[in-house]
Each structure stands twice: as C-alpha cells, then as structure tokens.
Short mmCIF file of C-alpha atoms in Angstrom, two decimals:
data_model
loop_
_atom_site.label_atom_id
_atom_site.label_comp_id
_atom_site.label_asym_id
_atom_site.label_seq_id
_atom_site.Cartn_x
_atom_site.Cartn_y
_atom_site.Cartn_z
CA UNK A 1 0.00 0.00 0.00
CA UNK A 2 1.45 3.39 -0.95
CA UNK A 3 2.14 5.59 1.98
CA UNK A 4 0.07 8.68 2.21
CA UNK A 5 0.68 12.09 3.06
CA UNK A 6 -2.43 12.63 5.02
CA UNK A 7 -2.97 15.95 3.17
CA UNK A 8 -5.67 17.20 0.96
CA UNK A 9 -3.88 17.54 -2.75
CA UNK A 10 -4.67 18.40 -6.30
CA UNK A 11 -2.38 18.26 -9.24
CA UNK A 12 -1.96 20.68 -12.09
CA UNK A 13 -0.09 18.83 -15.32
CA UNK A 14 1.58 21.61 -18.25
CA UNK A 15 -0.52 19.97 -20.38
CA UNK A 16 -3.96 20.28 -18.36
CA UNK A 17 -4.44 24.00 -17.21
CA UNK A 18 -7.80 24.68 -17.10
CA UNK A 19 -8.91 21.19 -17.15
CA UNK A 20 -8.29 19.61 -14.02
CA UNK A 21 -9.95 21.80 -11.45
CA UNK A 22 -9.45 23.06 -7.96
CA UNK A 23 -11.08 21.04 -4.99
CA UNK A 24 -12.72 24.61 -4.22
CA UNK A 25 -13.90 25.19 -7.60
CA UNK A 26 -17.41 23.95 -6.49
CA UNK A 27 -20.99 24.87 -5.15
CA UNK A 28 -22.60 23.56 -2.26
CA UNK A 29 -25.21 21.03 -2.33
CA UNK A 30 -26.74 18.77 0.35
CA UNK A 31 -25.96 15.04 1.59
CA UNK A 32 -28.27 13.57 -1.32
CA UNK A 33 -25.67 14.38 -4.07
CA UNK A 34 -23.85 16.96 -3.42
CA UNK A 35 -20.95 18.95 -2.67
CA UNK A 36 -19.84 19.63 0.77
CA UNK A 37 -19.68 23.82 1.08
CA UNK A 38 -16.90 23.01 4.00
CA UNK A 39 -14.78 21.63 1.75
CA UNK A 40 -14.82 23.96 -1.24
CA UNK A 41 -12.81 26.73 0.05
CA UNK A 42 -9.65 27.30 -2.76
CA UNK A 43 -6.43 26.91 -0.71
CA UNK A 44 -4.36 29.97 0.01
CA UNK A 45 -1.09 30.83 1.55
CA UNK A 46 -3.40 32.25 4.74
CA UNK A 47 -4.95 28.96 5.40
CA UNK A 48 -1.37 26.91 4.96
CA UNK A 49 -1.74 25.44 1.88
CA UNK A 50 2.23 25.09 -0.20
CA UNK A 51 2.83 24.77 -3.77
CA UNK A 52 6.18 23.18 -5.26
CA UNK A 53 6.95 22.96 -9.10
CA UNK A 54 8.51 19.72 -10.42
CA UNK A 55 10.59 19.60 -13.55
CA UNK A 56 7.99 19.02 -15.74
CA UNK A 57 5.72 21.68 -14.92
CA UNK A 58 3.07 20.05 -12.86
CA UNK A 59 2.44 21.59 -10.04
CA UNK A 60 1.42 20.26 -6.39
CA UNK A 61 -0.07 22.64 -4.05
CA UNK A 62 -1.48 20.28 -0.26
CA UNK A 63 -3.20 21.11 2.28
CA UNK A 64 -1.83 20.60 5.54
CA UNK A 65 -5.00 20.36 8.03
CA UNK A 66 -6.59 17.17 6.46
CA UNK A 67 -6.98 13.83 7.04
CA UNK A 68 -3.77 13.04 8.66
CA UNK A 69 -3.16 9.61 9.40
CA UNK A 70 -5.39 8.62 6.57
CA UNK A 71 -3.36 4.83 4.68
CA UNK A 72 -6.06 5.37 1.44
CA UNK A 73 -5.72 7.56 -0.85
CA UNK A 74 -7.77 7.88 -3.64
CA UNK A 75 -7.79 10.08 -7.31
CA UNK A 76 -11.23 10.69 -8.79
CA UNK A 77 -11.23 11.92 -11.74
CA UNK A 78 -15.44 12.98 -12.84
CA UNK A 79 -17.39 12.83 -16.27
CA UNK A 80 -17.65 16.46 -17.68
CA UNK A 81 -20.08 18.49 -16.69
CA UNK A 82 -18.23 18.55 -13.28
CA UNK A 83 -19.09 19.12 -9.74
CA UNK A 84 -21.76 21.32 -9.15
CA UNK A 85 -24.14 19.45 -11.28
CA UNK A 86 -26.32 18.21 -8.48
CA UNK A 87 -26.83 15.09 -9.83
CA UNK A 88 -24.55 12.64 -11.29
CA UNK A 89 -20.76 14.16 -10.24
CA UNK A 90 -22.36 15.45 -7.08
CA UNK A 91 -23.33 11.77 -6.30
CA UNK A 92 -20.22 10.20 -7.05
CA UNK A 93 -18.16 13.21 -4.84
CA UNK A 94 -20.73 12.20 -2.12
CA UNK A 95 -19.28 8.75 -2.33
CA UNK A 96 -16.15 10.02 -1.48
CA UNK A 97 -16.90 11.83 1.42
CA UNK A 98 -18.98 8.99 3.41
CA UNK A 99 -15.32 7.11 2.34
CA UNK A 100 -13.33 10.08 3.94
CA UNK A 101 -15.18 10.26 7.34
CA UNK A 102 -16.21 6.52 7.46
CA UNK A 103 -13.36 5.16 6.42
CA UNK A 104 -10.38 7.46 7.03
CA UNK A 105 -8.83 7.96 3.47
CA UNK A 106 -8.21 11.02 1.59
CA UNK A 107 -8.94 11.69 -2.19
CA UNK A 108 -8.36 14.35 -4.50
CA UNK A 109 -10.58 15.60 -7.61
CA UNK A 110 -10.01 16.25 -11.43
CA UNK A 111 -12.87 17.66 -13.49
CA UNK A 112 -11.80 16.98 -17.34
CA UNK A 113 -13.90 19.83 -19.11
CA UNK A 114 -13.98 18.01 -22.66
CA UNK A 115 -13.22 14.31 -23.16
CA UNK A 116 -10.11 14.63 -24.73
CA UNK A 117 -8.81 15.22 -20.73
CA UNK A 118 -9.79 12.07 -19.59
CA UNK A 119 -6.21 10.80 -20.67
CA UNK A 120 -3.83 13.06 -19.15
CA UNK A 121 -5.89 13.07 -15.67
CA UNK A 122 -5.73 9.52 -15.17
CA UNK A 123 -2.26 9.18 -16.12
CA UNK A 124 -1.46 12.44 -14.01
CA UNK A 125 -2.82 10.82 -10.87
CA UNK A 126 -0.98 7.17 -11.84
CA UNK A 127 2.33 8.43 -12.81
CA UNK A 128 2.45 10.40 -9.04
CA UNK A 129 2.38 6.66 -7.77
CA UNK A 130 0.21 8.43 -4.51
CA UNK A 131 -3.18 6.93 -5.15
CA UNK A 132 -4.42 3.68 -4.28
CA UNK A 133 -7.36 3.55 -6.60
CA UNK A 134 -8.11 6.00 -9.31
CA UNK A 135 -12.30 5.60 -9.67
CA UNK A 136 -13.37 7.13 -13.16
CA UNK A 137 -16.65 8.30 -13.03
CA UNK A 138 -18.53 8.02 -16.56
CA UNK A 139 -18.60 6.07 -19.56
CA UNK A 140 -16.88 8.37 -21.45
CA UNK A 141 -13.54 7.50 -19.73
CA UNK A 142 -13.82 4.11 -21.01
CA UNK A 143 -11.36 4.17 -24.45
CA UNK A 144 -9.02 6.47 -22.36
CA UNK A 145 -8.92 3.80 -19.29
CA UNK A 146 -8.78 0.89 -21.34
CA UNK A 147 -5.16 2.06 -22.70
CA UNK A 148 -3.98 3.77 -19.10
CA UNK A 149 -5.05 0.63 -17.48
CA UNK A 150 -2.78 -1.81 -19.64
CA UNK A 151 0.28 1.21 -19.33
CA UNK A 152 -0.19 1.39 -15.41
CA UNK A 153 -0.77 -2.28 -14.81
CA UNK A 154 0.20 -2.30 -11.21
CA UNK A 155 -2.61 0.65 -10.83
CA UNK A 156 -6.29 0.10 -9.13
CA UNK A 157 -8.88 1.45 -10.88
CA UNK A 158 -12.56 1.90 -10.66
CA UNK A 159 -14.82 2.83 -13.59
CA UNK A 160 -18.61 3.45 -13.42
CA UNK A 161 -20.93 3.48 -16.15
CA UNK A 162 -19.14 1.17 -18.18
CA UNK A 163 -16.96 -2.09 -18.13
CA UNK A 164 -13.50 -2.24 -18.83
CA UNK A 165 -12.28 -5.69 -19.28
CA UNK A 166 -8.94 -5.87 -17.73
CA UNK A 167 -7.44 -7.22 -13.99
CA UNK A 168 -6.61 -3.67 -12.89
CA UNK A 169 -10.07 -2.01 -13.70
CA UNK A 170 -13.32 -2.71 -11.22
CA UNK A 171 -16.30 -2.04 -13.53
CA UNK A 172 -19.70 -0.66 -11.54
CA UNK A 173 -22.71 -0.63 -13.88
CA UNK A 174 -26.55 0.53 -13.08
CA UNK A 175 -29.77 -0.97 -14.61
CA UNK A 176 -31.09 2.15 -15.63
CA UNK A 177 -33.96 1.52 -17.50
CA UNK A 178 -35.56 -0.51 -14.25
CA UNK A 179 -35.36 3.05 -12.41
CA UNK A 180 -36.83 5.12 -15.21
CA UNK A 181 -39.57 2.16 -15.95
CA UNK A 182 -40.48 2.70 -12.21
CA UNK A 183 -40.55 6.83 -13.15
CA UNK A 184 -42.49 6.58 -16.62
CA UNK A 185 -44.98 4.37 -14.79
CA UNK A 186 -45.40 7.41 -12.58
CA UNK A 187 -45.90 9.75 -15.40
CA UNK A 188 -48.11 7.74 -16.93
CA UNK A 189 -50.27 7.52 -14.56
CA UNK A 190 -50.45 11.12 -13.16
CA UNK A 191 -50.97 12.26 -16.35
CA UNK A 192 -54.10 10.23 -16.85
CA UNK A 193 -55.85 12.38 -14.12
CA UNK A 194 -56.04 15.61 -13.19
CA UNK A 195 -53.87 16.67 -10.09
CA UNK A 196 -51.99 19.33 -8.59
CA UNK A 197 -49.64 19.79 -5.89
CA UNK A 198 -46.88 22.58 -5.29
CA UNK A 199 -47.45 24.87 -8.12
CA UNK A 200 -47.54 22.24 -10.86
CA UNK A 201 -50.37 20.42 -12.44
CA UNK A 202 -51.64 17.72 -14.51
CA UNK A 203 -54.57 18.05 -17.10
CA UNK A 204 -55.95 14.66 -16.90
CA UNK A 205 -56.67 14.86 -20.75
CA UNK A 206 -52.85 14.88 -21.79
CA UNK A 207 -51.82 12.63 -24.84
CA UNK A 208 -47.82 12.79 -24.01
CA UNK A 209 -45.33 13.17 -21.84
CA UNK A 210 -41.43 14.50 -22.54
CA UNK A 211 -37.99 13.06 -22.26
CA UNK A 212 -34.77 15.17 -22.12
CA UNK A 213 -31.55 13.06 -22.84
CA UNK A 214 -27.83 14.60 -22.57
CA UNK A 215 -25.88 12.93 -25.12
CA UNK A 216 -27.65 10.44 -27.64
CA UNK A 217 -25.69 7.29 -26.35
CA UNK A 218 -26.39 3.99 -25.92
CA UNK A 219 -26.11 4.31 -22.09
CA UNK A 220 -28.79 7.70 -21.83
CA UNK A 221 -30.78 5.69 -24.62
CA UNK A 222 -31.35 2.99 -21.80
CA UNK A 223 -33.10 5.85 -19.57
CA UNK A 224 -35.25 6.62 -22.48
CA UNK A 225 -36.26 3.07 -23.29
CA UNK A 226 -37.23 2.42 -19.35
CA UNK A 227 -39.06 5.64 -19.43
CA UNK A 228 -41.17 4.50 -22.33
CA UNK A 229 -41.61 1.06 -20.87
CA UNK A 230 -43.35 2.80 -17.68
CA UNK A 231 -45.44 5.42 -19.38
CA UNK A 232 -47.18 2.56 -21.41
CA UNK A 233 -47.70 -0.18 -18.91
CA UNK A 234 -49.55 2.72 -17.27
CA UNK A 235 -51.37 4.20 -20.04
CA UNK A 236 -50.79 2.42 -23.70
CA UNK A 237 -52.75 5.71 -25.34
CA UNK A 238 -50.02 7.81 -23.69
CA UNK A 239 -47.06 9.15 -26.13
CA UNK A 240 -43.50 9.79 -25.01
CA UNK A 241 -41.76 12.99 -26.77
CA UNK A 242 -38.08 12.60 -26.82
CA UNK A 243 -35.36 15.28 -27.40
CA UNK A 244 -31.56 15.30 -26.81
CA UNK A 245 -29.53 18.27 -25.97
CA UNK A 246 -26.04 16.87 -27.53
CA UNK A 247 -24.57 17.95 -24.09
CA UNK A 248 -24.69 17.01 -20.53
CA UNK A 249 -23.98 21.00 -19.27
CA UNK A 250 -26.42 23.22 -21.95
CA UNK A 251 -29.33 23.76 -19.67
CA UNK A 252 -30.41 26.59 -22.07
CA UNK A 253 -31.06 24.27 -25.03
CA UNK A 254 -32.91 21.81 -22.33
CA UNK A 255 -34.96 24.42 -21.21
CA UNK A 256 -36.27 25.14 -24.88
CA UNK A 257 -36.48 21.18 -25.32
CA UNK A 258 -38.30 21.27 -22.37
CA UNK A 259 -40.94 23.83 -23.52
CA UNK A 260 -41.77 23.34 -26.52
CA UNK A 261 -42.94 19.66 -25.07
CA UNK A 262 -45.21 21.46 -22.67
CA UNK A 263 -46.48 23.63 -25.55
CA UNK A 264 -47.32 20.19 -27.25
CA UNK A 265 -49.27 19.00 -24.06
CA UNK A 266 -46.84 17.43 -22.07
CA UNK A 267 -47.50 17.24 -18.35
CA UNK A 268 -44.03 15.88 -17.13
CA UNK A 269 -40.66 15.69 -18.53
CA UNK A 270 -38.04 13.48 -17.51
CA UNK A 271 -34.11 14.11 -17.69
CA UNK A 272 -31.39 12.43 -17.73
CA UNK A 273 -29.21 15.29 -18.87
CA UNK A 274 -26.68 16.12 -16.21
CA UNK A 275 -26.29 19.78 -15.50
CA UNK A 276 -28.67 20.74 -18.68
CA UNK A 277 -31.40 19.25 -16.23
CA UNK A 278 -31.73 22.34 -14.68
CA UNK A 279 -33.13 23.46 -18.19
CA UNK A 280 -35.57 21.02 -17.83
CA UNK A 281 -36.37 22.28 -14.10
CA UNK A 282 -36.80 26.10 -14.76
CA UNK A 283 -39.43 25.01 -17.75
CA UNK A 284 -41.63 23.63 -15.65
CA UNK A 285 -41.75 26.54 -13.32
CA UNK A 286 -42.18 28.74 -15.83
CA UNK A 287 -45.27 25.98 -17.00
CA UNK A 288 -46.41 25.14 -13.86
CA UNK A 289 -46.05 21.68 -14.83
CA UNK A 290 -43.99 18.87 -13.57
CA UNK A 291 -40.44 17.34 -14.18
CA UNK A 292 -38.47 14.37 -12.66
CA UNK A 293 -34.98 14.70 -11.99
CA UNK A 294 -31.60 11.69 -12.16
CA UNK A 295 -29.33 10.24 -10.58
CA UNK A 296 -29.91 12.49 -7.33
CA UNK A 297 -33.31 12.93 -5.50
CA UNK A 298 -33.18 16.31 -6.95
CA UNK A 299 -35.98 17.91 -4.90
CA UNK A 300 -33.86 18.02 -2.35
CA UNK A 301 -30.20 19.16 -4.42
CA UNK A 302 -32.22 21.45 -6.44
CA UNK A 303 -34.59 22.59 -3.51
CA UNK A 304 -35.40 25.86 -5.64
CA UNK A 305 -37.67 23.89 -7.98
CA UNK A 306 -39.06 21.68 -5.38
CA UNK A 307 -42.61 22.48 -5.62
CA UNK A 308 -42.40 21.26 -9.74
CA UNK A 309 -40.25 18.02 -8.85
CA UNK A 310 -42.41 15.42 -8.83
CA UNK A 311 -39.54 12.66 -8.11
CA UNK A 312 -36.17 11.40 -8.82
CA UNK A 313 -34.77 8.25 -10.33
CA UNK A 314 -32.22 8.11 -8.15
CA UNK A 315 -28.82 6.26 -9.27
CA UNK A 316 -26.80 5.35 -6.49
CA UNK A 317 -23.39 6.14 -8.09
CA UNK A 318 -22.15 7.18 -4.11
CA UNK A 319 -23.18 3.78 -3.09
CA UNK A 320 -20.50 2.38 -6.08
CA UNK A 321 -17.59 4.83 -5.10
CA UNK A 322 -17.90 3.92 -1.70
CA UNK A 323 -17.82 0.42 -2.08
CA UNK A 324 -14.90 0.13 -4.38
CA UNK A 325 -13.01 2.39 -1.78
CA UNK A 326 -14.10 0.05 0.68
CA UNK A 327 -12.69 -3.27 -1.06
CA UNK A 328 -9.61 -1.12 -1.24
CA UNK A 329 -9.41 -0.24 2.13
CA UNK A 330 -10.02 -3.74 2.98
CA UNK A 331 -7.50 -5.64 0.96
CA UNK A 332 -9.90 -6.98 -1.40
CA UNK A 333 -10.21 -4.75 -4.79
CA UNK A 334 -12.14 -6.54 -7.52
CA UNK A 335 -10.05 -6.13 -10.68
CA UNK A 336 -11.66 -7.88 -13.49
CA UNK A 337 -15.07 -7.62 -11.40
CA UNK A 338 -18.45 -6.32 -12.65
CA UNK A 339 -20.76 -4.72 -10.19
CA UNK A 340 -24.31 -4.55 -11.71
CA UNK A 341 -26.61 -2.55 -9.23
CA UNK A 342 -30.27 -2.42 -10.09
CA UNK A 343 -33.71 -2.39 -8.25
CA UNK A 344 -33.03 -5.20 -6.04
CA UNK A 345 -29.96 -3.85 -4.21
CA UNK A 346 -31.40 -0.43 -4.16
CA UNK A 347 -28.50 0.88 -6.66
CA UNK A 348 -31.53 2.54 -8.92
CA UNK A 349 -34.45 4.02 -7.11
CA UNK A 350 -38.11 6.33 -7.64
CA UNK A 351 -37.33 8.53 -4.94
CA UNK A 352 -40.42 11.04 -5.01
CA UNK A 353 -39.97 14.63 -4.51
CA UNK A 354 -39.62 16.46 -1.15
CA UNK A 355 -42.30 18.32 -1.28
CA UNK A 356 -44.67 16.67 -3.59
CA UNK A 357 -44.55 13.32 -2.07
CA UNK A 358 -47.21 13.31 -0.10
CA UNK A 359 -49.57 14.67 -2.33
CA UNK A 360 -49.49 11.81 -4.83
CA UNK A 361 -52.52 9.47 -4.29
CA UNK A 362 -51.47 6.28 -2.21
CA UNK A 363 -53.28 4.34 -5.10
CA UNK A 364 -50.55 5.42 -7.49
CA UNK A 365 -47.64 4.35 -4.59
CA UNK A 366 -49.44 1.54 -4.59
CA UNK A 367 -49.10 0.75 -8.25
CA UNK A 368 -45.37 1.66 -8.14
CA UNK A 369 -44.37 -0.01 -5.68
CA UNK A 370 -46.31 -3.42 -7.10
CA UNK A 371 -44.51 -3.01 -10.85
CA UNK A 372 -41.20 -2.35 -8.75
CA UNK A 373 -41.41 -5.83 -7.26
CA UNK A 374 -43.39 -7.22 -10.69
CA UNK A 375 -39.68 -6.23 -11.88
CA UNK A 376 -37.13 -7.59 -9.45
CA UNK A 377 -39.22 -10.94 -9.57
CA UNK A 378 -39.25 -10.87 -13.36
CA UNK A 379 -42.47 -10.68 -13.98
CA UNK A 380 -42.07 -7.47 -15.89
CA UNK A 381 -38.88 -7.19 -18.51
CA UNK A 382 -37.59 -3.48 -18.89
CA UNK A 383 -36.24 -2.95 -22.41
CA UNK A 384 -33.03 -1.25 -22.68
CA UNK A 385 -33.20 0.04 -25.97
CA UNK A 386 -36.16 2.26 -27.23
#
C-alpha cells in the first residue's frame, strides 16, 4: 500500500491548465448528491496550503490540516459536466466523502472539461504513484482507461458506467432503465388524471409526456427506453416525446427542449441530462407543470424547484464509489469484477420529490411499488433500448 501524506492535494499537469480543477472550484449542495460547502474553500497561503513545481511543470499545491493519518488515498477523476451538477458528479463526490469520514482515506478531484482530458488526468494521478485507486466516473472515460489501465498495470482502478475488461479495472454498472420504468410508470399515470400539488399540475386529458436526454448514447438511450416502458404499462394511449440536448452542461437548449414539449401538451418531462437538467427544471416553473430529476433525489439538491419536482430516479453512483473504496481499504479490490446494481440492491431508485410526495394518491404508490417488485421478480422485462 502506498504511503500517504495525510494531506488534501490536487495536481496541475503543463498539459492540463484549465482542465483539471481546484477542490474549491465547487458549489454547495446537500448530503443527497452533493458537494460539501466546507470543503470547497480554494487553498491559500493564509490557510497553509504550499505549492512546489517539479521539472515538468506540474504543479502540487497540499493542504496541511486534512486527514492526517489517513493509509487510502484515492484520485477521482469525474465525467464532464463537473461538480456542481447536483446530480450525477455530485453523487459520485458524495461517495467520497462517506469514504473520507467513514473510512479514514483522503482523495483528491479532477474535473476533465472536454473528453479529450480524460487521458492526461488519469495518467497524471498514476504516474504520481500516490493513489491507491483512481475511480473514473462516466462512460466516457472508457477508451481512455482501457489504454492507461494496460500502461499502469500495477494501478487500481474503478470505472462506473461502463466495463472495462482488464485485472486492474473494477467495472460498476446501473440498470437504468428498471429506475426510469419505475418513473415513466409514474408519469403515466399522473398524467391520466387531473392533479396538482406545489405549483404544478396535470390536465388529466394529456396525450404525451417528454424526455430530455444529454448525449444520444447507448447508455442515456437505456433511460429513455425504461421511461417508455413505464409510461405505457400505465397508459398504452399515452405518447412519449423525446429530445436530446447533444450535451450534458447546456441547460439553455434543455430548457427550450423542455418547452416546446409542454407547448405540445406534455405534463411531465423526464431528464437524464446532467447539469442541462436544470433546463428542464426552470421550464416547468415557468409551466407550472412537472419534471423528474436523475441520478440524485433532486428535490432536495435542487430545492429551488421543489414544488415542480415530482420525483427522482435516483442512481446510487455514491453507493459504487464507496464500495470500491471500501474493497480497497479492505484488501480486497475486484479487478476484473463487474458490479451490476439495479432495483433489487437499491442501486436505482423512484425517490419522489420532497415536497410533492405526499400529495401523490397512495393508489398510485401503490401501483409503483407493485410493478417495482413485478420487476425484481421478473415478472415485468424493462427494455433497454427504445
């Protein structure tokens, strides 16, 4: 096990300014997917913090008052989009904090701003030699981690959202499409009535619903295809309208996505567009209708649009970070391993909103939580591709 410094650190490469962010660099969010506003502050020559310069131009600047006596240290390096998004980044830093004061190790943060970046960070953290693991959050690090994992083969790594073959890598996968079945059935069903609560409403006489996607993948796609899946077993005569940004941080073009569905008769709208969910969010208000939120509960990271959020399909990528720190803290990291986490273990999840919850008609809980079983006892099969 590498020794550790017991310090909070970031690195700066030549070849990254700009890309690989400060640990401060962030906003504050709650415990259900967020940042921590303690540990945000940007470290200064008041508070103790040092910088040194190597040869090659990368830069290390610690911070001295910080997990000392922590044996685990740990490099995460997040999807674009970066921290701040209240949903999928936020989620995965969250993981990483219930690891720092459960557990006792240290980690410290890149945010790549464009894929291209995902290279240089993970080699940047591997050729330091400090880190333990290295978790990779996204499945757009997957062609960059395939050929850093083969170069550093004496490196743990973690990757989630995808699967990379190979005895250094432990792969963490969701089943998204149970999650947003278990969402869409909610849709479909509130949209088939008339009902209010906060300051959104349903029509009862709606013909569709909406769907926001970030990037047209085959991963989002699976959101999508779950989504539909629910809205029909609820309501076969109910449409889905789909739209993809092209972009998991352009909440503007969500936001017009997001409209022009409600203009077409849309009650709800579901995202699973990172950051450009907030697009999604601030349509609704300005609607008065309803939207679900990902990967967070996001009534509760995005408490501003609570009273449109009607709930969440909550992906538990905390619950994956944590655990692969916690194989590595215990001896036992699962290179070569595949961690699928679906409705049965709680790793996808309708989490309904704050404060909506309790206005939704127990009949309707009812229903969701019967298809949610109906799915882990395979009685109902959740496409994955629309």
């Amino acid at each position: 096990m590498r020794s550790n410094s017991g310090r909070r650190r970031f690195i700066k490469g030549a070849g990254l300014t700009g890309t690989i962010a400060l640990a401060g660099c962030i906003s504050s969010t709650d415990n259900n997917g967020g940042g921590d506003e303690t540990d945000t502050a940007t470290p200064t020559e008041e508070s103790g913090s040092t910088e040194t310069e190597s040869g090659d131009g990368t830069a290390t600047e610690t911070e001295d008052d910080s997990n000392a006596g922590a044996d685990v240290n740990v490099g995460m390096v997040y999807a674009t989009g970066g921290l701040g998004d209240k949903s999928f980044n936020d989620m995965a830093r969250q993981g990483a904090l219930q690891a720092e004061e459960e557990l006792g190790i240290s980690f410290d943060q890149a945010q790549p701003e464009q894929n291209s970046d995902f290279s240089p960070a993970q080699r940047q953290f591997a050729e330091s030699g400090d880190y333990d693991l290295i978790s990779c959050i996204g499945f757009a690090q997957t062609d960059a981690l395939t050929q850093n994992a083969d170069r550093y083969s004496d490196q743990h790594f973690q990757i989630v959202d995808s699967v990379v073959d190979t005895g250094n890598v432990a792969s963490y996968v969701f089943m998204e499409h149970e999650g947003s079945f278990q969402v869409g059935h909610l849709a479909g069903l509130l949209t088939s009535q008339s009902f209010e609560a906060g300051q959104g409403s349903t029509t009862g006489d709606s013909t569709n619903v909406g769907f926001v996607g970030g990037l047209d993948v085959p991963l989002i796609r699976k959101f999508q295809a779950g989504y539909e899946a629910g809205v029909e077993y609820a309501n076969e005569d109910v449409d889905v309208q789909t739209s993809y940004v092209g972009s998991f941080n352009d909440a503007a073009t969500a936001r017009e996505a997001a409209l022009s569905m409600y203009d077409s008769g849309a009650d709800i709208v579901y995202h699973a567009a990172g950051a450009s969910g907030l697009g999604v969010f601030q349509a609704a208000q300005e609607r008065g209708k309803f939207a679900i939120g990902v990967d967070a509960d996001q009534s509760r990271s995005e408490p501003d649009f609570a009273d449109w959020i009607l709930a969440s399909m909550v992906k538990r990528v905390d619950t994956a970070v944590y655990t692969a720190i916690e194989s590595e803290v215990d001896g036992e990291f699962g290179g070569g391993s595949v961690t699928t986490l679906g409705l049965e273990s709680d790793g996808v999840a309708c989490v309904y909103g704050e404060a909506l919850g309790d206005a939704i008609p127990q009949d309707v809980k009812d229903q969701i939580a019967a298809s949610r079983q109906a799915i882990i006892d395979d009685e109902i099969s959740v496409p994955t591709e629309p």
